[in-house]
PDB file of C-alpha atoms in Angstrom:
ATOM      1  CA  MET K 531       0.000   0.000   0.000  1.00  0.00           C
ATOM      2  CA  LEU K 532       1.168   3.530  -0.736  1.00  0.00           C
ATOM      3  CA  PRO K 533       1.993   5.386   2.515  1.00  0.00           C
ATOM      4  CA  THR K 534      -0.440   8.125   3.567  1.00  0.00           C
ATOM      5  CA  GLU K 535       2.086  10.935   3.125  1.00  0.00           C
ATOM      6  CA  ASN K 536       2.572   9.867  -0.503  1.00  0.00           C
ATOM      7  CA  ARG K 537      -1.103   9.864  -1.468  1.00  0.00           C
ATOM      8  CA  LEU K 538      -2.647  12.544  -3.610  1.00  0.00           C
ATOM      9  CA  ARG K 539      -6.164  13.232  -2.340  1.00  0.00           C
ATOM     10  CA  ARG K 540      -7.265  16.813  -2.973  1.00  0.00           C
ATOM     11  CA  ARG K 541      -9.007  17.781  -6.197  1.00  0.00           C
ATOM     12  CA  GLU K 542      -6.801  20.879  -6.587  1.00  0.00           C
ATOM     13  CA  ASP K 543      -3.662  18.732  -6.513  1.00  0.00           C
ATOM     14  CA  PHE K 544      -5.024  16.408  -9.203  1.00  0.00           C
ATOM     15  CA  ALA K 545      -5.949  19.425 -11.338  1.00  0.00           C
ATOM     16  CA  THR K 546      -2.501  20.990 -10.868  1.00  0.00           C
ATOM     17  CA  ALA K 547      -0.713  17.818 -11.920  1.00  0.00           C
ATOM     18  CA  VAL K 548      -2.918  17.246 -14.961  1.00  0.00           C
ATOM     19  CA  ARG K 549      -3.145  20.828 -16.218  1.00  0.00           C
ATOM     20  CA  ARG K 550       0.321  22.140 -15.434  1.00  0.00           C
ATOM     21  CA  GLY K 551       2.414  19.001 -15.483  1.00  0.00           C
ATOM     22  CA  ARG K 552       4.112  17.103 -18.254  1.00  0.00           C
ATOM     23  CA  ARG K 553       2.618  13.860 -19.494  1.00  0.00           C
ATOM     24  CA  ALA K 554       3.776  10.630 -21.023  1.00  0.00           C
ATOM     25  CA  GLY K 555       1.499   7.969 -22.395  1.00  0.00           C
ATOM     26  CA  SER K 556       1.762   4.295 -23.036  1.00  0.00           C
ATOM     27  CA  ARG K 557      -0.566   1.557 -24.152  1.00  0.00           C
ATOM     28  CA  HIS K 558      -2.406   1.209 -20.824  1.00  0.00           C
ATOM     29  CA  LEU K 559      -1.540   4.375 -18.873  1.00  0.00           C
ATOM     30  CA  VAL K 560      -1.080   8.118 -19.086  1.00  0.00           C
ATOM     31  CA  VAL K 561       1.189   9.577 -16.401  1.00  0.00           C
ATOM     32  CA  HIS K 562       1.104  13.283 -15.503  1.00  0.00           C
ATOM     33  CA  LEU K 563       4.040  14.706 -13.522  1.00  0.00           C
ATOM     34  CA  ARG K 564       4.259  18.139 -11.942  1.00  0.00           C
ATOM     35  CA  SER K 565       7.629  18.580 -10.296  1.00  0.00           C
ATOM     36  CA  ASP K 566       9.232  21.314  -8.181  1.00  0.00           C
ATOM     37  CA  THR K 567       5.964  22.323  -6.569  1.00  0.00           C
ATOM     38  CA  THR K 568       5.727  23.428  -2.991  1.00  0.00           C
ATOM     39  CA  ASP K 569       2.973  22.145  -0.771  1.00  0.00           C
ATOM     40  CA  PRO K 570       1.355  25.036   1.126  1.00  0.00           C
ATOM     41  CA  HIS K 571      -0.107  22.530   3.580  1.00  0.00           C
ATOM     42  CA  ALA K 572       3.226  20.959   4.551  1.00  0.00           C
ATOM     43  CA  PRO K 573       4.501  22.121   7.938  1.00  0.00           C
ATOM     44  CA  GLY K 574       8.105  23.162   8.492  1.00  0.00           C
ATOM     45  CA  GLU K 575      11.036  23.714   6.171  1.00  0.00           C
ATOM     46  CA  SER K 576      11.620  20.095   5.147  1.00  0.00           C
ATOM     47  CA  ALA K 577      11.181  19.007   1.555  1.00  0.00           C
ATOM     48  CA  PRO K 578       7.599  17.883   0.953  1.00  0.00           C
ATOM     49  CA  PRO K 579       7.117  14.244  -0.029  1.00  0.00           C
ATOM     50  CA  SER K 580       6.264  13.181  -3.551  1.00  0.00           C
ATOM     51  CA  ARG K 581       2.597  12.308  -3.885  1.00  0.00           C
ATOM     52  CA  ALA K 582       0.727  10.109  -6.344  1.00  0.00           C
ATOM     53  CA  GLY K 583      -2.926   9.737  -7.264  1.00  0.00           C
ATOM     54  CA  PHE K 584      -4.832   7.465  -9.598  1.00  0.00           C
ATOM     55  CA  VAL K 585      -7.724   7.948 -12.011  1.00  0.00           C
ATOM     56  CA  VAL K 586      -9.507   4.799 -13.131  1.00  0.00           C
ATOM     57  CA  SER K 587     -12.772   5.492 -14.963  1.00  0.00           C
ATOM     58  CA  LYS K 588     -15.689   3.215 -15.737  1.00  0.00           C
ATOM     59  CA  ALA K 589     -14.279   2.773 -19.245  1.00  0.00           C
ATOM     60  CA  VAL K 590     -11.678   0.444 -17.696  1.00  0.00           C
ATOM     61  CA  GLY K 591     -14.356  -1.966 -16.478  1.00  0.00           C
ATOM     62  CA  GLY K 592     -16.724  -2.709 -13.650  1.00  0.00           C
ATOM     63  CA  ALA K 593     -16.061  -1.937  -9.993  1.00  0.00           C
ATOM     64  CA  VAL K 594     -14.092  -5.123  -9.369  1.00  0.00           C
ATOM     65  CA  VAL K 595     -11.818  -4.525 -12.356  1.00  0.00           C
ATOM     66  CA  ARG K 596     -11.321  -0.826 -11.493  1.00  0.00           C
ATOM     67  CA  ASN K 597     -10.385  -1.646  -7.910  1.00  0.00           C
ATOM     68  CA  LYS K 598      -7.968  -4.349  -9.064  1.00  0.00           C
ATOM     69  CA  VAL K 599      -6.255  -1.871 -11.401  1.00  0.00           C
ATOM     70  CA  LYS K 600      -6.044   0.746  -8.626  1.00  0.00           C
ATOM     71  CA  ARG K 601      -4.527  -1.765  -6.192  1.00  0.00           C
ATOM     72  CA  ARG K 602      -1.936  -2.814  -8.763  1.00  0.00           C
ATOM     73  CA  LEU K 603      -1.025   0.782  -9.594  1.00  0.00           C
ATOM     74  CA  ARG K 604      -0.725   1.734  -5.908  1.00  0.00           C
ATOM     75  CA  HIS K 605       1.571  -1.214  -5.325  1.00  0.00           C
ATOM     76  CA  LEU K 606       3.723  -0.350  -8.348  1.00  0.00           C
ATOM     77  CA  MET K 607       3.920   3.319  -7.377  1.00  0.00           C
ATOM     78  CA  ARG K 608       4.952   2.469  -3.808  1.00  0.00           C
ATOM     79  CA  GLU K 609       8.123   0.905  -5.211  1.00  0.00           C
ATOM     80  CA  ARG K 610       8.847   3.898  -7.464  1.00  0.00           C
ATOM     81  CA  VAL K 611       7.884   6.950  -5.387  1.00  0.00           C
ATOM     82  CA  ASP K 612      11.428   7.358  -4.043  1.00  0.00           C
ATOM     83  CA  ARG K 613      12.693   8.008  -7.605  1.00  0.00           C
ATOM     84  CA  LEU K 614      10.537  11.123  -7.922  1.00  0.00           C
ATOM     85  CA  PRO K 615      11.826  14.620  -7.097  1.00  0.00           C
ATOM     86  CA  PRO K 616      10.719  15.896  -3.667  1.00  0.00           C
ATOM     87  CA  GLY K 617       7.385  17.691  -3.768  1.00  0.00           C
ATOM     88  CA  SER K 618       6.321  16.303  -7.120  1.00  0.00           C
ATOM     89  CA  LEU K 619       2.733  15.443  -7.947  1.00  0.00           C
ATOM     90  CA  VAL K 620       1.980  12.377 -10.089  1.00  0.00           C
ATOM     91  CA  VAL K 621      -1.382  11.369 -11.523  1.00  0.00           C
ATOM     92  CA  VAL K 622      -1.601   7.960 -13.160  1.00  0.00           C
ATOM     93  CA  ARG K 623      -4.634   7.638 -15.431  1.00  0.00           C
ATOM     94  CA  ALA K 624      -5.610   4.151 -16.544  1.00  0.00           C
ATOM     95  CA  LEU K 625      -6.778   3.757 -20.134  1.00  0.00           C
ATOM     96  CA  PRO K 626      -9.531   1.284 -21.103  1.00  0.00           C
ATOM     97  CA  GLY K 627      -7.055  -1.525 -21.896  1.00  0.00           C
ATOM     98  CA  ALA K 628      -5.614  -1.455 -18.368  1.00  0.00           C
ATOM     99  CA  GLY K 629      -8.359  -3.729 -17.080  1.00  0.00           C
ATOM    100  CA  ASP K 630      -7.095  -6.565 -19.283  1.00  0.00           C
ATOM    101  CA  ALA K 631      -3.399  -5.919 -18.600  1.00  0.00           C
ATOM    102  CA  ASP K 632      -1.495  -7.996 -16.092  1.00  0.00           C
ATOM    103  CA  HIS K 633       0.835  -6.726 -13.380  1.00  0.00           C
ATOM    104  CA  VAL K 634       3.950  -7.010 -15.570  1.00  0.00           C
ATOM    105  CA  GLN K 635       2.429  -5.014 -18.437  1.00  0.00           C
ATOM    106  CA  LEU K 636       1.304  -2.238 -16.084  1.00  0.00           C
ATOM    107  CA  ALA K 637       4.758  -2.150 -14.474  1.00  0.00           C
ATOM    108  CA  ARG K 638       6.440  -1.911 -17.880  1.00  0.00           C
ATOM    109  CA  ASP K 639       4.132   0.917 -18.995  1.00  0.00           C
ATOM    110  CA  LEU K 640       4.560   2.833 -15.735  1.00  0.00           C
ATOM    111  CA  ASP K 641       8.346   2.496 -15.855  1.00  0.00           C
ATOM    112  CA  ALA K 642       8.485   3.665 -19.476  1.00  0.00           C
ATOM    113  CA  ALA K 643       6.318   6.710 -18.775  1.00  0.00           C
ATOM    114  CA  LEU K 644       8.269   7.694 -15.650  1.00  0.00           C
ATOM    115  CA  ARG K 645      11.570   7.221 -17.469  1.00  0.00           C
ATOM    116  CA  ARG K 646      10.434   9.612 -20.227  1.00  0.00           C
ATOM    117  CA  LEU K 647       9.184  12.168 -17.723  1.00  0.00           C
ATOM    118  CA  LEU K 648      12.167  12.080 -15.394  1.00  0.00           C
ATOM    119  CA  GLY K 649      14.716  11.786 -18.178  1.00  0.00           C
ATOM    120  CA  GLY K 650      13.282  14.762 -20.053  1.00  0.00           C
ATOM    121  CA  GLY K 651      12.326  12.686 -23.107  1.00  0.00           C
ATOM    122  CA  ALA K 652       9.634  13.438 -25.640  1.00  0.00           C
ATOM    123  CA  ARG K 653       5.996  13.409 -24.670  1.00  0.00           C
TER     124      ARG K 653
END
């Protein structure tokens, strides 16, 4: 499970990441990354943690399929959140094919998208 301090929950944060961040797509996912943002809600002078949120619409499948995709993405992101710059916001949006994808395919797509975003590659 993704730790609480690394979860993106507020609507404004999702909107900031999607509208003002860079994006990279793959076959099953679109990843939006907004880096070097400061969290006005974070106390103290320490660097704010990176936070991730997930968007899985009904186009992916029924409730069981959507929840399975969200659980897989949360698990995958937990292993990768330490690679993100401090204070970054990440929104992972599942495309309709994500419901049929297995764990390995989702991991490959997430890694490819994050590599493009963090490496400064093309969109």
